[in-house]
GROMACS .gro file of C-alpha atoms in nm:
model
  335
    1UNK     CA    1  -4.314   3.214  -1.397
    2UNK     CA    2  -4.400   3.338  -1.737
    3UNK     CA    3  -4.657   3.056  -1.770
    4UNK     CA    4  -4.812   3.199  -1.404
    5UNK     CA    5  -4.846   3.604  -1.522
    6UNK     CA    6  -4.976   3.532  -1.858
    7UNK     CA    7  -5.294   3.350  -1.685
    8UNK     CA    8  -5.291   3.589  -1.427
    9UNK     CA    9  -5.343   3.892  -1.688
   10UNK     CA   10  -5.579   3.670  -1.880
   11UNK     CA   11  -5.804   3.597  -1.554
   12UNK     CA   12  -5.815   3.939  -1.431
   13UNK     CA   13  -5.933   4.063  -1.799
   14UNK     CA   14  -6.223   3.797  -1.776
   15UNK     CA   15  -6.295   3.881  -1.420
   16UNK     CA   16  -6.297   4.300  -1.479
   17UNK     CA   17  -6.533   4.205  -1.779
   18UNK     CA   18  -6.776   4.006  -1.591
   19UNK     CA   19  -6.795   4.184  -1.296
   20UNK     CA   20  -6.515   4.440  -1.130
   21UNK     CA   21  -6.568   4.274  -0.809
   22UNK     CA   22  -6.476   3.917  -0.969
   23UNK     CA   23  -6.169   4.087  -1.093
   24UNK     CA   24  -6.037   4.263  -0.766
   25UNK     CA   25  -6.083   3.898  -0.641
   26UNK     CA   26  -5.862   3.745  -0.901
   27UNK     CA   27  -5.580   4.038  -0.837
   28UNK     CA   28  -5.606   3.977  -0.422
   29UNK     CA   29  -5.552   3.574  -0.514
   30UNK     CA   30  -5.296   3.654  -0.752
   31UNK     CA   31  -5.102   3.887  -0.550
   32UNK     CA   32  -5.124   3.606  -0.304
   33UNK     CA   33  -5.012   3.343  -0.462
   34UNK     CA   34  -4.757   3.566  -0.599
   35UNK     CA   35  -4.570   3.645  -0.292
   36UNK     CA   36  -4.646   3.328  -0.176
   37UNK     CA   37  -4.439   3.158  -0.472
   38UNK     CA   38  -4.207   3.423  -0.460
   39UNK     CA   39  -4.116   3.349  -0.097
   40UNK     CA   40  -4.120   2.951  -0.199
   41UNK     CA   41  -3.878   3.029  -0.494
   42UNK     CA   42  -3.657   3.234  -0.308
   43UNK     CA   43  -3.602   3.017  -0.053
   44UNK     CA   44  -3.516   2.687  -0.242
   45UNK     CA   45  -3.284   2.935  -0.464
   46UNK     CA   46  -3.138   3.026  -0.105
   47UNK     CA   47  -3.081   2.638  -0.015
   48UNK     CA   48  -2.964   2.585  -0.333
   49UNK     CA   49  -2.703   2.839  -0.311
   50UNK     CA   50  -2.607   2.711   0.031
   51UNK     CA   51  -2.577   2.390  -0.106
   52UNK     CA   52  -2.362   2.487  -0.430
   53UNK     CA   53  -2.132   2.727  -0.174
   54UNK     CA   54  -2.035   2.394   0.042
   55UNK     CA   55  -1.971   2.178  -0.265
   56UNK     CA   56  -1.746   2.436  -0.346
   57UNK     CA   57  -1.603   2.431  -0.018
   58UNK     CA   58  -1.525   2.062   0.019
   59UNK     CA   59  -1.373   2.032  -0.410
   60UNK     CA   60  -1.168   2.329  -0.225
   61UNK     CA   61  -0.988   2.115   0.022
   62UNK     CA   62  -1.299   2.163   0.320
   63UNK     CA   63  -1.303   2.004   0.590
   64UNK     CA   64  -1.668   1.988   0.730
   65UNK     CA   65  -2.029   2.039   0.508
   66UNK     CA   66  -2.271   2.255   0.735
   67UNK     CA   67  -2.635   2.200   0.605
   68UNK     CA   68  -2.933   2.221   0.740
   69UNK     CA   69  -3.125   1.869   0.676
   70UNK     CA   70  -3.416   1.885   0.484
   71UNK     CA   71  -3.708   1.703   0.595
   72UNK     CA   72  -3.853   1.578   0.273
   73UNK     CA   73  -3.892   1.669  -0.048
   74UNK     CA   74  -3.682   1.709  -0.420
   75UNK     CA   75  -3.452   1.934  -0.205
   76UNK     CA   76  -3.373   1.594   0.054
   77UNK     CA   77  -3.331   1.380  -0.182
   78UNK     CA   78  -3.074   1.603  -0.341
   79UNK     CA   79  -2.918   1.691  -0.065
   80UNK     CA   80  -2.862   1.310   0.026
   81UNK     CA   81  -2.679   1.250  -0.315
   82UNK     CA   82  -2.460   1.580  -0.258
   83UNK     CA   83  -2.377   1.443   0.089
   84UNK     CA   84  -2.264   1.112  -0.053
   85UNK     CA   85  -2.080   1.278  -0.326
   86UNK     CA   86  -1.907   1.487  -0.089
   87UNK     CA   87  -1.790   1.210   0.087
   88UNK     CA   88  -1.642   1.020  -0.107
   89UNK     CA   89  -1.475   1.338  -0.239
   90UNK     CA   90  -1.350   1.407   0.112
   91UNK     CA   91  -1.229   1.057   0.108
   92UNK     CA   92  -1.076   1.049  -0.249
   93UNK     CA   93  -0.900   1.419  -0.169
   94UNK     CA   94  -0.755   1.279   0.200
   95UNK     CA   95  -0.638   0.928  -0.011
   96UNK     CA   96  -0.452   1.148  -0.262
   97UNK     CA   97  -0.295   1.380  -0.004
   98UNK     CA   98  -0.131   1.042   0.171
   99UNK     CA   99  -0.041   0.921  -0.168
  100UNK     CA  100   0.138   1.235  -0.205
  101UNK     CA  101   0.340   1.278   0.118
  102UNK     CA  102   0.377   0.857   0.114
  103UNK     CA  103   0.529   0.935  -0.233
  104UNK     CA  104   0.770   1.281  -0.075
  105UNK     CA  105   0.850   1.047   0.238
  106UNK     CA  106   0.986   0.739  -0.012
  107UNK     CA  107   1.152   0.973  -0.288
  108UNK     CA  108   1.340   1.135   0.022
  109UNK     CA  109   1.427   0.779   0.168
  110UNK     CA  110   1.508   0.693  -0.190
  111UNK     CA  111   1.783   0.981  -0.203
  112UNK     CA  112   1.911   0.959   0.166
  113UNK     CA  113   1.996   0.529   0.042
  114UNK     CA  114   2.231   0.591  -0.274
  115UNK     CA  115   2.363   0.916  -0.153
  116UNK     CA  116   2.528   0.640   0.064
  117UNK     CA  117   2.667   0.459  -0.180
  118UNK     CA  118   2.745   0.739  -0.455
  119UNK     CA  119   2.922   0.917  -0.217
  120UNK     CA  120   3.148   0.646  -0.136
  121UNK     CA  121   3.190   0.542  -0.454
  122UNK     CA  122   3.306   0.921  -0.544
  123UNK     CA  123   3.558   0.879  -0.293
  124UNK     CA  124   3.660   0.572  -0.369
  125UNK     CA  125   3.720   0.723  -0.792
  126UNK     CA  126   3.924   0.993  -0.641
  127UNK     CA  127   4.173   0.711  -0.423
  128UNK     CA  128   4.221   0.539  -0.716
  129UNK     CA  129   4.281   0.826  -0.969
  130UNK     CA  130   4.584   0.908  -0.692
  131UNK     CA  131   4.667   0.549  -0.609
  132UNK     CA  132   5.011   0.430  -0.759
  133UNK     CA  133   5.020   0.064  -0.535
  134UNK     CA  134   4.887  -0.192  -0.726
  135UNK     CA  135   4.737  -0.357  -0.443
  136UNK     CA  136   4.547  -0.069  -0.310
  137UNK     CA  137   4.392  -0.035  -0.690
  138UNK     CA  138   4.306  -0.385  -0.683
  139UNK     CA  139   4.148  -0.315  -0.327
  140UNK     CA  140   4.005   0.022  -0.405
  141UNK     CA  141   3.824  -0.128  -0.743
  142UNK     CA  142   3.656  -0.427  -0.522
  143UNK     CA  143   3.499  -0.179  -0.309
  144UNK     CA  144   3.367   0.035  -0.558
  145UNK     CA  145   3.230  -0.289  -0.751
  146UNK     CA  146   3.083  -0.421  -0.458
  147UNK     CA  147   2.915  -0.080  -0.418
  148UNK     CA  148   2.777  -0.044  -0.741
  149UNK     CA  149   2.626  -0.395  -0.668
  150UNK     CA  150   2.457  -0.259  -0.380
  151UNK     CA  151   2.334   0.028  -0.546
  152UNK     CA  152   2.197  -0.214  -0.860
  153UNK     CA  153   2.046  -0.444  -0.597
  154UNK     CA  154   1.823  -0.123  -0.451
  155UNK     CA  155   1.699   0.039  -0.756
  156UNK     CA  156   1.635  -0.378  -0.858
  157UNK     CA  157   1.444  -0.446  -0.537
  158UNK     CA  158   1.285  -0.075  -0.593
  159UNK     CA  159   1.136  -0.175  -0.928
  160UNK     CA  160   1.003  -0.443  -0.813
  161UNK     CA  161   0.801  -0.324  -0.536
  162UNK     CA  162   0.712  -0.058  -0.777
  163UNK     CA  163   0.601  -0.340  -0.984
  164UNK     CA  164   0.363  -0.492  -0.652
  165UNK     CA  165   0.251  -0.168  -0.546
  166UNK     CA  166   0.096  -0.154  -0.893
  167UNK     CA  167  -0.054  -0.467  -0.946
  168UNK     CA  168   0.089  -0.551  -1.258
  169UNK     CA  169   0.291  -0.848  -1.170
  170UNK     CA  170   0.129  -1.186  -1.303
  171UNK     CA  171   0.210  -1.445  -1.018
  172UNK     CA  172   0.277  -1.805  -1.147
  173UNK     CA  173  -0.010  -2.091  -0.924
  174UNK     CA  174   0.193  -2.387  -0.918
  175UNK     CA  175   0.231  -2.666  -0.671
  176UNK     CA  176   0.594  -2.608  -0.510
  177UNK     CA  177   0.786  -2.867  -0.318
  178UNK     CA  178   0.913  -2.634   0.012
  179UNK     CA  179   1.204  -2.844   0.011
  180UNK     CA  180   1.293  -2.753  -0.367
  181UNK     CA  181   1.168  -2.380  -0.311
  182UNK     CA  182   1.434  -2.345   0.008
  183UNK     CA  183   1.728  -2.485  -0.207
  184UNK     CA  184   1.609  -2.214  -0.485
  185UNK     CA  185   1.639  -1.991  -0.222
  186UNK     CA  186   1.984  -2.105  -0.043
  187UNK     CA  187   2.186  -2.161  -0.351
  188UNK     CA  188   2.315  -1.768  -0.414
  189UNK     CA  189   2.361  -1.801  -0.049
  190UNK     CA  190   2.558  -2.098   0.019
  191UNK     CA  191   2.909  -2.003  -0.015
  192UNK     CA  192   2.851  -1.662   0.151
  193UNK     CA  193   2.745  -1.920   0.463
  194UNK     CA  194   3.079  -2.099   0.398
  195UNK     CA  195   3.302  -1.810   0.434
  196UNK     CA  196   3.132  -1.683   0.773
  197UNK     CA  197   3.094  -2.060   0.847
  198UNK     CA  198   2.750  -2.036   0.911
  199UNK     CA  199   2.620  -2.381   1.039
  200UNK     CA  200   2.273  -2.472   0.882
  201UNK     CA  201   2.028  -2.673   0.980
  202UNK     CA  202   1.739  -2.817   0.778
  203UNK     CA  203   1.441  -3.019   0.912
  204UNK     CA  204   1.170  -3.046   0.618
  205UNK     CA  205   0.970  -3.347   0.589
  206UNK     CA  206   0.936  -3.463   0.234
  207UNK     CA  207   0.605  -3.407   0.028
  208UNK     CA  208   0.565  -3.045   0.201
  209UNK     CA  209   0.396  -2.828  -0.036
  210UNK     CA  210   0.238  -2.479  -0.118
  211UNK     CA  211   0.052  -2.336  -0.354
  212UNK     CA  212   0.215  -2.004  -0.547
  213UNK     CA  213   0.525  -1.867  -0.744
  214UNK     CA  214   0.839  -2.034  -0.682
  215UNK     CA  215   1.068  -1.753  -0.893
  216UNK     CA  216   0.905  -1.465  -0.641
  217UNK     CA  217   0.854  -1.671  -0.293
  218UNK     CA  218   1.239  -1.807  -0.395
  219UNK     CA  219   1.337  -1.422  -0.339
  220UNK     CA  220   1.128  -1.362  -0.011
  221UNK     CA  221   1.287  -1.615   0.153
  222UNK     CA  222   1.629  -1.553   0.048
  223UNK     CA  223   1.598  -1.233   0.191
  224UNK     CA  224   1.474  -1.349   0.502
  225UNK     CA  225   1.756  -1.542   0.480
  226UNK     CA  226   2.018  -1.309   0.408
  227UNK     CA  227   1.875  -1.081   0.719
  228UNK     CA  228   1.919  -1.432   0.931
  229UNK     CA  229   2.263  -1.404   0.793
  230UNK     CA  230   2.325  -1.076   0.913
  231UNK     CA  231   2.167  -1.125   1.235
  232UNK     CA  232   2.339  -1.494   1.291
  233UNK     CA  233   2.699  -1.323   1.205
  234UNK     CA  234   3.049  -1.499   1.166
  235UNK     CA  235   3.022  -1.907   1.342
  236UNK     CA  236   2.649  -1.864   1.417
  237UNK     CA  237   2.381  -2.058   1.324
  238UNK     CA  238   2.057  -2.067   1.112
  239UNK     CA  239   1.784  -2.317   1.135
  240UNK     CA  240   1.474  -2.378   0.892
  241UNK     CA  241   1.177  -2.595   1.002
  242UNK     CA  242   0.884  -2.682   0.826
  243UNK     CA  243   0.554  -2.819   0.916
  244UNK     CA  244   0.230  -2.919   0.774
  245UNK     CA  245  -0.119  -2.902   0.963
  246UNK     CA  246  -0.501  -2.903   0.837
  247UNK     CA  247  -0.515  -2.542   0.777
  248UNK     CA  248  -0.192  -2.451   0.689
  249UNK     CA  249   0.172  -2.518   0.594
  250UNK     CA  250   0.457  -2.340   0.776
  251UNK     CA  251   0.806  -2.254   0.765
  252UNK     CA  252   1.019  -2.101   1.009
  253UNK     CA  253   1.381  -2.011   0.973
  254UNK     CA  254   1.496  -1.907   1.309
  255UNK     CA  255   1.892  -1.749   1.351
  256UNK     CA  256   2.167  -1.727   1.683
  257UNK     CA  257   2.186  -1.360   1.657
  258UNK     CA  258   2.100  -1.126   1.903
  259UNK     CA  259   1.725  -1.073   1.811
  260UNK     CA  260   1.493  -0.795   1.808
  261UNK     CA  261   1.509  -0.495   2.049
  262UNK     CA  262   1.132  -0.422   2.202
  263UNK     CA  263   0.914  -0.271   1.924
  264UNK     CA  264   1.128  -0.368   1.641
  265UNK     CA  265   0.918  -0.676   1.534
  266UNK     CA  266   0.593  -0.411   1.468
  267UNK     CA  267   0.852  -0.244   1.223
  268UNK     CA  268   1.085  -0.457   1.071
  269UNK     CA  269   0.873  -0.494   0.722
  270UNK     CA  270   0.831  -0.145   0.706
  271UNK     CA  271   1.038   0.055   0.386
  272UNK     CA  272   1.333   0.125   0.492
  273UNK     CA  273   1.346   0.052   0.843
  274UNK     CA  274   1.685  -0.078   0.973
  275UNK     CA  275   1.643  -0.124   1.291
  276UNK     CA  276   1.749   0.049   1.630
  277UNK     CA  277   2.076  -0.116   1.623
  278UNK     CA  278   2.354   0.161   1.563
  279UNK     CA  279   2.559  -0.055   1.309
  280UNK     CA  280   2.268  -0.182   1.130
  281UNK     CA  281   2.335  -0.270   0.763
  282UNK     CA  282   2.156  -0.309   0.474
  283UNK     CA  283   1.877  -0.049   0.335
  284UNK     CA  284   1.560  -0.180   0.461
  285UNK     CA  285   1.423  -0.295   0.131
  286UNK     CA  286   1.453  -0.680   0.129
  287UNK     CA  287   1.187  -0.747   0.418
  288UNK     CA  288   0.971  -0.486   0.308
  289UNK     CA  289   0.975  -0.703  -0.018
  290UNK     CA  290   0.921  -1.011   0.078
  291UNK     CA  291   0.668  -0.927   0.312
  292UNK     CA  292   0.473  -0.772  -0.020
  293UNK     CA  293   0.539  -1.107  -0.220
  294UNK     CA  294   0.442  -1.347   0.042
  295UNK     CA  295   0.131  -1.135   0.093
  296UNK     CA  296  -0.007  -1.096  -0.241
  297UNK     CA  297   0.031  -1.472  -0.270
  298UNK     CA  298  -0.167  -1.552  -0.030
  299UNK     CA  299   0.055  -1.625   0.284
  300UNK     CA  300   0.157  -1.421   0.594
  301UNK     CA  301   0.469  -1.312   0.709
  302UNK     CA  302   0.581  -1.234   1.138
  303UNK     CA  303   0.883  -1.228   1.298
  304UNK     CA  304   0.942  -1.192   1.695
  305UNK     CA  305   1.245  -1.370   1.949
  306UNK     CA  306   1.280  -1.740   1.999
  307UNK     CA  307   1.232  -1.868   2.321
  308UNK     CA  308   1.611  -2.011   2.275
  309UNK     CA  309   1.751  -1.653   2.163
  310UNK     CA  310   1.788  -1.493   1.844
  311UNK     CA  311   1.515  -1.404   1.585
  312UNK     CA  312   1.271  -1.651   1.446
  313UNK     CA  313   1.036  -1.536   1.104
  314UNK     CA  314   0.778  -1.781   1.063
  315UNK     CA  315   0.555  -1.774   0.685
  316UNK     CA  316   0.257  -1.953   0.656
  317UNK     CA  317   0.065  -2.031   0.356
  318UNK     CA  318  -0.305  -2.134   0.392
  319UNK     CA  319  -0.423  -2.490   0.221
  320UNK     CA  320  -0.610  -2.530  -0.064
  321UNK     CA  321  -1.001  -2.622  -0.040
  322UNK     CA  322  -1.142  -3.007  -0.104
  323UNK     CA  323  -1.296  -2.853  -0.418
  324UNK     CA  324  -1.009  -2.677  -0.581
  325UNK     CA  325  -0.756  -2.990  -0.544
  326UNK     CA  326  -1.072  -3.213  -0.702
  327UNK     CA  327  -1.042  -2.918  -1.017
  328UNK     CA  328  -0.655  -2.807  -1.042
  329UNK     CA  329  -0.761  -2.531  -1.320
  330UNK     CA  330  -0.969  -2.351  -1.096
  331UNK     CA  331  -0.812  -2.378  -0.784
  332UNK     CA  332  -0.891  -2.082  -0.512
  333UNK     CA  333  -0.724  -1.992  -0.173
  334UNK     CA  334  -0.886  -2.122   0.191
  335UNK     CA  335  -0.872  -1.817   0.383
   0.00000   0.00000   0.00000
């Protein structure tokens, strides 16, 4: 701007000393040009202003950018970047806002599952304190153990799909027998099936294998296992089956119990679901979890009815490629 008036001046001195016409000349064409810039200038300022006033808009929480397109120029081009950067502002401000109620929703659901617990076990404190039958004590402190084992095993199972959620969990890749990785998973269980005389029923053919962690699939199944359990109740049954194909290797573990109610099976690895059942146990942590392990492993995870009754959850874990069983130390995933 500067730059422009200083040559202006400097022409219209030359032009007045050559000739007074030259230099009215040179004033009209300056004046010209002036407004002419003037109006240029003022407008980009005005687009530019429009364009700083929506950015402004969308880091406040905005929900739509209202600009005129450009048609070419610096002005497009910038305009094109601030779009882009917008977006993914947008898009980065809607992700945090679900982070943030997904967080409220789970601390809440956190709270409402050992207020549970810690409520009973306050009741329990205040029996015993008045209790003067030995046998009642004895009673009273087995329930309030085998609450505070409850509670442990949440804020456990919490942790650890704290742990997933942030990807900090280093998963063993190991070849794992199925058959060695089910009796990993059965032992804590066995004597639990004992008292409710559970009847189990094995069918896996030897040599079976998969591809993963056998200390964090060991847990996934045992909770599958556990909600079988559950499901199968006092003289019922639960049945694992395994089989091996081309593309992958699968194990079912299918239960007498009543099965799912319609819709459940869309839910049932969701945080804290327990079901529609009224007398549903359990918090609705341990399929949530081993739906997360058996995922980040590699596998899948569904569960549905069996055509014979009851609940069946079938987990299938893809094979391996030609290539990475030729080079074990850089094996990779078929998907």
């Amino acid at each position: 701007m500067y730059g422009f008036c200083i040559i202006t001046v400097f022409s219209m001195i030359m032009g007045f000393r050559i000739d007074p016409a030259a230099g009215g000349l040179v004033l009209v064409l300056a004046a010209a040009f002036g407004i002419l810039f003037f109006r240029f200038t003022w407008g980009r300022y005005q687009r530019i202003a429009e364009l700083s006033e929506q950015i402004d808009l969308v880091l406040h929480y905005g929900e739509r950018m209202e600009i005129s397109r450009e048609e070419e120029g610096e002005l497009s081009i910038l305009q094109s970047e601030i779009t882009k950067m917008t977006q993914r502002i947008r898009e980065q401000n809607d992700a945090l806002r679900r982070e943030k109620k997904y967080l409220a929703d789970s601390l809440a659901d956190i709270a409402h599952q050992l207020r549970t617990p810690l409520t009973s076990l306050s009741l329990i404190l205040s029996l015993l304190e008045n209790a003067e039958d030995q046998k009642e004590q004895r009673r009273l402190l087995w329930e309030g153990e085998k609450l505070f084992s409850q509670v442990d095993w949440l804020l456990t199972s919490l942790l650890k799909l704290s742990r997933l959620d942030a990807g900090i969990v280093d998963f063993k890749t190991e070849d794992i027998q199925v058959e060695k990785l089910m009796e990993s998973a059965l032992q804590p269980l066995l004597i639990p099936m004992e008292l409710h005389r559970i009847t189990l029923i094995k069918n896996i053919p030897e040599n079976i294998q998969i591809f993963g962690d056998i200390g964090w699939l060991s847990e996934a199944v045992r909770n599958i296992l556990k909600n079988c359990m559950e499901s199968a109740g006092d003289g019922g049954r639960i049945e694992i089956c395994c089989r091996d194909t081309l593309l992958y290797t699968e194990m079912m573990i299918h239960d007498s119990g009543a099965g799912f109610e319609a819709g459940e099976p869309h839910h049932i690895f969701d945080r804290f679901y327990r079901g529609k059942k009224e007398k549903a146990s359990g918090y609705g942590i341990g399929l949530a979890l081993s739906k997360t392990i058996i995922v980040r492993q590699g596998g899948m995870i569904t569960a549905g009815n069996h055509p014979e009754g009851g609940a069946v959850f079938t987990v299938r874990f893809p094979k391996l490629t030609a290539e990475s069983l030729e080079k074990p130390d850089t094996r990779v995933k078929m998907v």
